[in-house]
Amino acid sequence: MKGYTGKLLRVNLSSGKVATEELSEELKRDFLGGRGFAVKLLWDEVKHVDPLSENNKIIFSTGPLTGQALPSAGKMVIASKSPLTGGYGDGNIGTMAAIHLRRAGYDVLIVEGKSPKPCYLLIEDGSVKIADASDLWGKSTFETEDILQGRHGKNTGILDIGPGGENQVRFAVVMSQKGRAGGRPGMGAVMGSKNLKAVVVKGTGTIPAADPNKLRELGKKGYDEIKAKDKYDWWIGQGTMQAFDWCNENSCLPTYNYREGVFEHSKGMDGEVVIKTKVDRKGCPLCNMQCGNIIEDSAGLRSELDYENVGMLGPNIGLKDLRQVALLNRMADEWGLDTISLGSCIGFLMEASEKGLIPEKVSWGDFEAAQKLIVDIGKGEGLGKLVFCGVRSASEIIGKGSHRWAMQVKGLEISAYNCHACPGMALSFATSPIGAHHKDAWVISWEISTDRFSYNKEKVQKVIELQRIRGGFFESATVCRLPWVEVSFGLQSYPEYLEAITGNAYRWEDFYQIGDRIYNLMRAYWIREKGTWSRQMDYPPDRWFEEPHSQGKMKGVKLDRGKYDQMLSLYYELRGWDQNGVPTIDAFEKTGLKGVSKELIGRNG
Ligand code: PTT
Ligand code: SF4
């Protein structure tokens, strides 16, 4: 098929072996790219391994849209067996490395084995070297990027980890461009376990397309259309921070470890404050709606803020000063720690302290304590040890019912949306294929604007539709979904892009079919790797069912367990899964995954 470089680069850090392989036509046809390639490769190659052992592999996977001159097409997926959850894990990152990788002639990079000493990978077109990184080990992601750019030039794509990844904090991310972060379920820890500090890529070739002239024309039209959208200026002003006010107004801001949905100090840190405080904006390559808000933090240094970062390091830990939140965010970026899991871990410790479950005093909103905790978590010292593997593991250690308010699903901490009063979004978190991430189905805005409190079929269908579009198409294409989500850029453009790139005609139904195939395989991966499975894996935390909000317009509201359970049953039915959430043989066969179910036979539960 046209539009792919058709090559996979495989580097084994144990043996030093470097190999280039052909991507099969079936892989391109059936899995499209990005997440689709990643899950198929993990399914075939990474079975029953310890995620932090040299037997795990980390996959850097682009899609047919990656690097083309199309709106917001500078994205790639980083995937692996997750050390945080034990299941399928991935993240999506905007980075020049994605574009350079394709220009160097590869659609996919797989790194396997473990280097005997700290190293980084240097890919310059056809030349691949494993270079010494002893001098970089221990350095922050910002320092690392500066040093590597100094050494290899500014026109270079760099993916790197901080000390958090080196020390294998289970929610360490991969960073790029001092503000892009990807791989929430511990992709940075997997790099650390391989002694891989960074991947540096320089490519000078042309990314192939079936009809480059048509593609250029479509790209220009797309960029123009986005700029002309009514919501464009509003978006440029606040980016994802526009969600902050909206969440507070609708009682879904994560506040005090998701106890409440409104924050009494929200006015000091909302989107309007961001507009006033902002000194610059940044973003991913190939994007004309760059959404990274740069503000000066309380130490006078630059920090790039998105909604999730502010929600989790602000209200969720009771901190009310935006510049202090920005400082914590910058520390997370430098250490290479996921801000969502980090905010959840700090909030968990503050609540544990308040309840007297740990002897240490860590109060809500204590900025100094939060800074110290980040360092302790990054090093795995002191109280940081308790949450080093996330809140699920911390609650298992301290017990005493703390699992009820350990805010996670499948081991991944929940993104910044409180769902006491949003059953559809709760279902979305609970059925997200990497654990509780909002990326697959951000159904919450639709839910709040329609029939918020119902648990009806339409809602379940909407969750599945969004999972197909966002989790299936956008993660595999691989391209940013925000032009569509935030400024209403038309979905009809994407089949046109794919046709100009591959030469094949696509309809959205084709993408849905690919999305369902990917979903069935991701689910199969979890079941195979976990060995046991039950519908309890698809439940949000007890807090949302048991402790109603005590403040705001949603005071007294909580989720209804019986109704949620019915919604989950319907979700399974519509997906063709059994009532334990396991895809049936028929569902596998309908999505062209014959034989997959055989590997699941013999599992327990
Ligand atoms: C993403 C998750 C998010 S989602 C945010 S803010 W968001 C957090 N950002 C972090 C950060 O910053 N620093 C840090 N140390 N940890 C962080 N963890 C959190 O990670 C990101 C944007 C955003 S900003 C969103 S919604 C959209 N996500 C997309 C997606 O998932 N797929 C897709 N096809 N397009 C998307 N577009 C948007 O990209 P994860 P990025 Mg990220 C400082 O990686 O693991 O998926 O978690 O990629 O380049 O930073 O862009 O309000
Ligand atoms: Fe990156 Fe934001 Fe542009 Fe999406 S909209 S490509 S996240 S800068």
mmCIF file of N, CA and C in Angstrom, residues 13 30 32 88 90 108 121 155 166 188 213 230 275 283 337 371 402 602:
data_model
loop_
_atom_site.group_PDB
_atom_site.id
_atom_site.type_symbol
_atom_site.label_atom_id
_atom_site.label_comp_id
_atom_site.label_asym_id
_atom_site.label_seq_id
_atom_site.Cartn_x
_atom_site.Cartn_y
_atom_site.Cartn_z
ATOM 1 N N LEU A 13 19.018 -3.747 22.365
ATOM 2 C CA LEU A 13 20.055 -3.095 23.173
ATOM 3 C C LEU A 13 20.939 -4.100 23.918
ATOM 4 N N ASP A 30 -5.091 -3.805 7.913
ATOM 5 C CA ASP A 30 -5.980 -4.169 9.019
ATOM 6 C C ASP A 30 -5.811 -3.286 10.252
ATOM 7 N N LEU A 32 -3.905 -0.018 10.238
ATOM 8 C CA LEU A 32 -3.709 1.376 9.842
ATOM 9 C C LEU A 32 -2.381 2.008 10.257
ATOM 10 N N TYR A 88 -2.046 -3.547 28.385
ATOM 11 C CA TYR A 88 -1.608 -2.765 27.233
ATOM 12 C C TYR A 88 -1.480 -1.297 27.660
ATOM 13 N N ASP A 90 -0.222 2.750 26.338
ATOM 14 C CA ASP A 90 0.332 3.622 25.295
ATOM 15 C C ASP A 90 0.077 5.083 25.620
ATOM 16 N N VAL A 108 7.928 2.562 11.998
ATOM 17 C CA VAL A 108 7.903 2.046 13.375
ATOM 18 C C VAL A 108 9.333 1.797 13.856
ATOM 19 N N LEU A 121 19.836 6.317 21.539
ATOM 20 C CA LEU A 121 19.812 5.818 20.172
ATOM 21 C C LEU A 121 19.933 6.998 19.228
ATOM 22 N N ASN A 155 17.837 20.909 14.363
ATOM 23 C CA ASN A 155 16.861 20.248 13.502
ATOM 24 C C ASN A 155 16.892 18.726 13.734
ATOM 25 N N GLU A 166 14.393 6.977 34.716
ATOM 26 C CA GLU A 166 15.606 6.201 35.043
ATOM 27 C C GLU A 166 15.369 5.338 36.280
ATOM 28 N N GLY A 188 7.938 5.826 30.184
ATOM 29 C CA GLY A 188 9.262 6.340 30.565
ATOM 30 C C GLY A 188 10.012 5.337 31.427
ATOM 31 N N ASN A 213 0.419 16.023 -4.898
ATOM 32 C CA ASN A 213 -0.177 17.318 -5.256
ATOM 33 C C ASN A 213 -1.549 17.490 -4.620
ATOM 34 N N ASP A 230 -15.014 29.702 13.958
ATOM 35 C CA ASP A 230 -15.445 30.677 14.978
ATOM 36 C C ASP A 230 -14.679 30.511 16.285
ATOM 37 N N ILE A 275 -4.989 33.471 30.403
ATOM 38 C CA ILE A 275 -4.834 34.459 29.321
ATOM 39 C C ILE A 275 -3.971 35.624 29.793
ATOM 40 N N GLY A 283 3.569 24.250 20.934
ATOM 41 C CA GLY A 283 2.741 23.100 20.608
ATOM 42 C C GLY A 283 3.489 22.090 19.788
ATOM 43 N N LEU A 337 7.637 12.832 34.949
ATOM 44 C CA LEU A 337 6.558 12.111 35.628
ATOM 45 C C LEU A 337 5.220 12.566 35.075
ATOM 46 N N GLN A 371 6.247 19.909 46.628
ATOM 47 C CA GLN A 371 7.548 19.909 45.930
ATOM 48 C C GLN A 371 8.433 18.773 46.441
ATOM 49 N N SER A 402 -8.720 2.120 51.993
ATOM 50 C CA SER A 402 -8.261 3.243 51.166
ATOM 51 C C SER A 402 -8.439 2.972 49.667
ATOM 52 N N GLY A 602 -8.063 -21.351 28.721
ATOM 53 C CA GLY A 602 -7.163 -21.873 29.744
ATOM 54 C C GLY A 602 -6.848 -20.836 30.801
#
